[in-house]
Amino acid sequence: MTAKICIISGSTLGGAEYVAEHLNDVLQQQGFITQLIHGAHLDEIPHREVWLIVTSTHGAGDLPDNLQPLFKQIAAQDPDLSALRFAVVGLGNSDYDTFCYAADKVENALREKSAVQICPSLKIDILQVDDPEQYAEHWLPNFTAQLS
C-alpha cells in the first residue's frame, strides 16, 4: 500500500511554500498520494501516517506564524503520535546563529509525542543554495526510501 503523505509547509516569505509545492509535484509524479497544506491546524490533517514538514525559520529561531498554531495544538492536546512517521526540510540563513532552529523545534516537538523521524532532516542554507526546490528534490530519495 502506498503511504499517504501530508506535506505541511510553514513559511514567512514563501520560500518554504515553493519547496513544499515542488516536492508535492515530484512525489505525485512518483505515484505517491499527497496532500499539501500551508499552515495546518491539527484538525485539518486527515491522516497521521506520514508528514513531510517544510519550514523556514523566522525571527529568533521561531516557527513561521502559519505553522505555530499546529505545534501549539500538539503541545496543548498531547496527542499520541506514535503511528506518525515524519521528515523535515528546513530553510534558513547561516548568517544567523539560529540557522534552521524551526526545523529543530519541529523534530523535537514530534519526537516528544513519540512520532518517528524516518531520515535526517535537510537543512537548506539560502546563502549557499541557488535553487532550494532542486536541492530538496535531490534529498527526496532519503525520505521516499523509508516509506516502503
PDB file of C-alpha atoms in Angstrom, residues 5-136:
ATOM      1  CA  ILE A   5       1.990  11.810   2.658  1.00  0.00           C
ATOM      2  CA  CYS A   6       0.800  15.033   4.203  1.00  0.00           C
ATOM      3  CA  ILE A   7       3.150  17.845   3.210  1.00  0.00           C
ATOM      4  CA  ILE A   8       2.879  20.705   5.684  1.00  0.00           C
ATOM      5  CA  SER A   9       4.601  23.991   4.970  1.00  0.00           C
ATOM      6  CA  GLY A  10       5.406  26.834   7.284  1.00  0.00           C
ATOM      7  CA  SER A  11       6.621  29.928   5.523  1.00  0.00           C
ATOM      8  CA  THR A  12       7.032  33.628   6.144  1.00  0.00           C
ATOM      9  CA  LEU A  13       8.284  34.880   2.780  1.00  0.00           C
ATOM     10  CA  GLY A  14       7.164  31.986   0.571  1.00  0.00           C
ATOM     11  CA  GLY A  15      10.417  30.054   0.119  1.00  0.00           C
ATOM     12  CA  ALA A  16       9.289  27.035   2.111  1.00  0.00           C
ATOM     13  CA  GLU A  17       5.932  27.058   0.310  1.00  0.00           C
ATOM     14  CA  TYR A  18       7.694  26.867  -3.049  1.00  0.00           C
ATOM     15  CA  VAL A  19       9.837  23.954  -1.881  1.00  0.00           C
ATOM     16  CA  ALA A  20       6.772  22.163  -0.459  1.00  0.00           C
ATOM     17  CA  GLU A  21       4.819  22.657  -3.688  1.00  0.00           C
ATOM     18  CA  HIS A  22       7.729  21.345  -5.747  1.00  0.00           C
ATOM     19  CA  LEU A  23       8.164  18.260  -3.543  1.00  0.00           C
ATOM     20  CA  ASN A  24       4.414  17.668  -3.705  1.00  0.00           C
ATOM     21  CA  ASP A  25       4.564  17.664  -7.508  1.00  0.00           C
ATOM     22  CA  VAL A  26       7.588  15.342  -7.582  1.00  0.00           C
ATOM     23  CA  LEU A  27       6.023  12.894  -5.115  1.00  0.00           C
ATOM     24  CA  GLN A  28       2.787  12.782  -7.109  1.00  0.00           C
ATOM     25  CA  GLN A  29       4.760  12.113 -10.302  1.00  0.00           C
ATOM     26  CA  GLN A  30       6.382   9.197  -8.459  1.00  0.00           C
ATOM     27  CA  GLY A  31       2.957   7.765  -7.644  1.00  0.00           C
ATOM     28  CA  PHE A  32       2.590   8.854  -4.024  1.00  0.00           C
ATOM     29  CA  ILE A  33      -0.727  10.076  -2.669  1.00  0.00           C
ATOM     30  CA  THR A  34      -0.143  13.520  -1.186  1.00  0.00           C
ATOM     31  CA  GLN A  35      -1.975  16.367   0.431  1.00  0.00           C
ATOM     32  CA  LEU A  36      -0.345  19.782   0.640  1.00  0.00           C
ATOM     33  CA  ILE A  37      -1.344  22.108   3.471  1.00  0.00           C
ATOM     34  CA  HIS A  38       0.156  25.552   4.013  1.00  0.00           C
ATOM     35  CA  GLY A  39      -0.017  26.384   7.698  1.00  0.00           C
ATOM     36  CA  ALA A  40      -2.035  23.470   9.066  1.00  0.00           C
ATOM     37  CA  HIS A  41      -4.158  23.103  12.163  1.00  0.00           C
ATOM     38  CA  LEU A  42      -4.181  19.667  13.759  1.00  0.00           C
ATOM     39  CA  ASP A  43      -7.858  19.016  12.946  1.00  0.00           C
ATOM     40  CA  GLU A  44      -7.245  19.870   9.267  1.00  0.00           C
ATOM     41  CA  ILE A  45      -4.845  16.970   8.802  1.00  0.00           C
ATOM     42  CA  PRO A  46      -6.959  13.971   7.784  1.00  0.00           C
ATOM     43  CA  HIS A  47      -4.395  11.262   8.444  1.00  0.00           C
ATOM     44  CA  ARG A  48      -1.367  10.882  10.636  1.00  0.00           C
ATOM     45  CA  GLU A  49       0.608   8.321   8.700  1.00  0.00           C
ATOM     46  CA  VAL A  50       3.469  10.313   7.152  1.00  0.00           C
ATOM     47  CA  TRP A  51       4.243  14.012   7.432  1.00  0.00           C
ATOM     48  CA  LEU A  52       6.821  15.900   5.420  1.00  0.00           C
ATOM     49  CA  ILE A  53       7.201  19.282   7.057  1.00  0.00           C
ATOM     50  CA  VAL A  54       8.883  22.075   5.120  1.00  0.00           C
ATOM     51  CA  THR A  55       9.599  25.132   7.238  1.00  0.00           C
ATOM     52  CA  SER A  56      11.594  28.301   7.243  1.00  0.00           C
ATOM     53  CA  THR A  57      12.984  29.800  10.438  1.00  0.00           C
ATOM     54  CA  HIS A  58      11.569  33.161  11.449  1.00  0.00           C
ATOM     55  CA  GLY A  59      12.808  35.827  13.836  1.00  0.00           C
ATOM     56  CA  ALA A  60      14.987  34.491  16.638  1.00  0.00           C
ATOM     57  CA  GLY A  61      14.748  30.842  15.585  1.00  0.00           C
ATOM     58  CA  ASP A  62      10.960  30.638  15.670  1.00  0.00           C
ATOM     59  CA  LEU A  63       8.428  28.705  13.638  1.00  0.00           C
ATOM     60  CA  PRO A  64       6.704  30.785  10.962  1.00  0.00           C
ATOM     61  CA  ASP A  65       3.400  32.334  12.072  1.00  0.00           C
ATOM     62  CA  ASN A  66       1.357  29.948   9.905  1.00  0.00           C
ATOM     63  CA  LEU A  67       2.965  26.850  11.492  1.00  0.00           C
ATOM     64  CA  GLN A  68       2.783  27.959  15.121  1.00  0.00           C
ATOM     65  CA  PRO A  69      -0.919  27.015  15.621  1.00  0.00           C
ATOM     66  CA  LEU A  70      -0.247  23.372  14.689  1.00  0.00           C
ATOM     67  CA  PHE A  71       2.572  22.985  17.175  1.00  0.00           C
ATOM     68  CA  LYS A  72       0.689  24.862  19.903  1.00  0.00           C
ATOM     69  CA  GLN A  73      -2.197  22.407  19.381  1.00  0.00           C
ATOM     70  CA  ILE A  74       0.162  19.431  19.505  1.00  0.00           C
ATOM     71  CA  ALA A  75       1.607  20.708  22.780  1.00  0.00           C
ATOM     72  CA  ALA A  76      -1.811  21.502  24.292  1.00  0.00           C
ATOM     73  CA  GLN A  77      -3.714  18.400  23.143  1.00  0.00           C
ATOM     74  CA  ASP A  78      -0.877  15.961  23.791  1.00  0.00           C
ATOM     75  CA  PRO A  79      -1.894  13.537  21.008  1.00  0.00           C
ATOM     76  CA  ASP A  80      -0.317  10.098  20.702  1.00  0.00           C
ATOM     77  CA  LEU A  81       1.710  10.391  17.516  1.00  0.00           C
ATOM     78  CA  SER A  82       3.463   7.030  17.826  1.00  0.00           C
ATOM     79  CA  ALA A  83       1.989   5.900  14.488  1.00  0.00           C
ATOM     80  CA  LEU A  84       3.300   9.007  12.728  1.00  0.00           C
ATOM     81  CA  ARG A  85       6.458   8.865  10.640  1.00  0.00           C
ATOM     82  CA  PHE A  86       7.936  12.203   9.615  1.00  0.00           C
ATOM     83  CA  ALA A  87      10.755  14.094   7.956  1.00  0.00           C
ATOM     84  CA  VAL A  88      11.687  17.762   7.946  1.00  0.00           C
ATOM     85  CA  VAL A  89      13.083  20.160   5.369  1.00  0.00           C
ATOM     86  CA  GLY A  90      14.289  23.412   6.889  1.00  0.00           C
ATOM     87  CA  LEU A  91      15.255  26.627   5.134  1.00  0.00           C
ATOM     88  CA  GLY A  92      17.423  29.197   6.811  1.00  0.00           C
ATOM     89  CA  ASN A  93      20.198  31.731   6.593  1.00  0.00           C
ATOM     90  CA  SER A  94      23.540  30.643   8.063  1.00  0.00           C
ATOM     91  CA  ASP A  95      24.419  34.260   8.874  1.00  0.00           C
ATOM     92  CA  TYR A  96      22.197  33.779  11.925  1.00  0.00           C
ATOM     93  CA  ASP A  97      23.152  31.636  14.902  1.00  0.00           C
ATOM     94  CA  THR A  98      19.543  30.370  14.895  1.00  0.00           C
ATOM     95  CA  PHE A  99      20.069  28.707  11.489  1.00  0.00           C
ATOM     96  CA  CYS A 100      17.210  26.232  10.870  1.00  0.00           C
ATOM     97  CA  TYR A 101      16.087  26.293  14.507  1.00  0.00           C
ATOM     98  CA  ALA A 102      12.474  25.895  13.341  1.00  0.00           C
ATOM     99  CA  ALA A 103      13.388  22.516  11.809  1.00  0.00           C
ATOM    100  CA  ASP A 104      14.965  21.505  15.124  1.00  0.00           C
ATOM    101  CA  LYS A 105      11.850  22.620  17.014  1.00  0.00           C
ATOM    102  CA  VAL A 106       9.615  20.562  14.714  1.00  0.00           C
ATOM    103  CA  GLU A 107      11.793  17.468  15.183  1.00  0.00           C
ATOM    104  CA  ASN A 108      11.830  17.828  18.962  1.00  0.00           C
ATOM    105  CA  ALA A 109       8.100  18.529  19.291  1.00  0.00           C
ATOM    106  CA  LEU A 110       7.126  15.494  17.219  1.00  0.00           C
ATOM    107  CA  ARG A 111       9.645  13.145  18.839  1.00  0.00           C
ATOM    108  CA  GLU A 112       8.339  14.211  22.278  1.00  0.00           C
ATOM    109  CA  LYS A 113       4.932  12.863  21.170  1.00  0.00           C
ATOM    110  CA  SER A 114       6.527   9.546  20.088  1.00  0.00           C
ATOM    111  CA  ALA A 115       6.498  10.272  16.340  1.00  0.00           C
ATOM    112  CA  VAL A 116       9.277   8.532  14.414  1.00  0.00           C
ATOM    113  CA  GLN A 117      11.706  10.575  12.346  1.00  0.00           C
ATOM    114  CA  ILE A 118      12.466   8.402   9.327  1.00  0.00           C
ATOM    115  CA  CYS A 119      15.522  10.188   7.920  1.00  0.00           C
ATOM    116  CA  PRO A 120      17.879  13.045   8.755  1.00  0.00           C
ATOM    117  CA  SER A 121      16.441  16.470   8.148  1.00  0.00           C
ATOM    118  CA  LEU A 122      17.519  18.525   5.179  1.00  0.00           C
ATOM    119  CA  LYS A 123      18.726  21.982   6.174  1.00  0.00           C
ATOM    120  CA  ILE A 124      18.969  24.362   3.244  1.00  0.00           C
ATOM    121  CA  ASP A 125      21.182  27.416   3.620  1.00  0.00           C
ATOM    122  CA  ILE A 126      19.671  30.016   1.316  1.00  0.00           C
ATOM    123  CA  LEU A 127      23.058  31.755   1.146  1.00  0.00           C
ATOM    124  CA  GLN A 128      24.689  28.646  -0.335  1.00  0.00           C
ATOM    125  CA  VAL A 129      21.884  27.078  -2.387  1.00  0.00           C
ATOM    126  CA  ASP A 130      20.679  28.865  -5.524  1.00  0.00           C
ATOM    127  CA  ASP A 131      17.756  26.517  -6.223  1.00  0.00           C
ATOM    128  CA  PRO A 132      16.192  25.236  -2.978  1.00  0.00           C
ATOM    129  CA  GLU A 133      13.467  23.333  -4.846  1.00  0.00           C
ATOM    130  CA  GLN A 134      16.000  21.311  -6.857  1.00  0.00           C
ATOM    131  CA  TYR A 135      18.225  20.854  -3.801  1.00  0.00           C
ATOM    132  CA  ALA A 136      15.281  19.410  -1.865  1.00  0.00           C
TER     133      ALA A 136
END
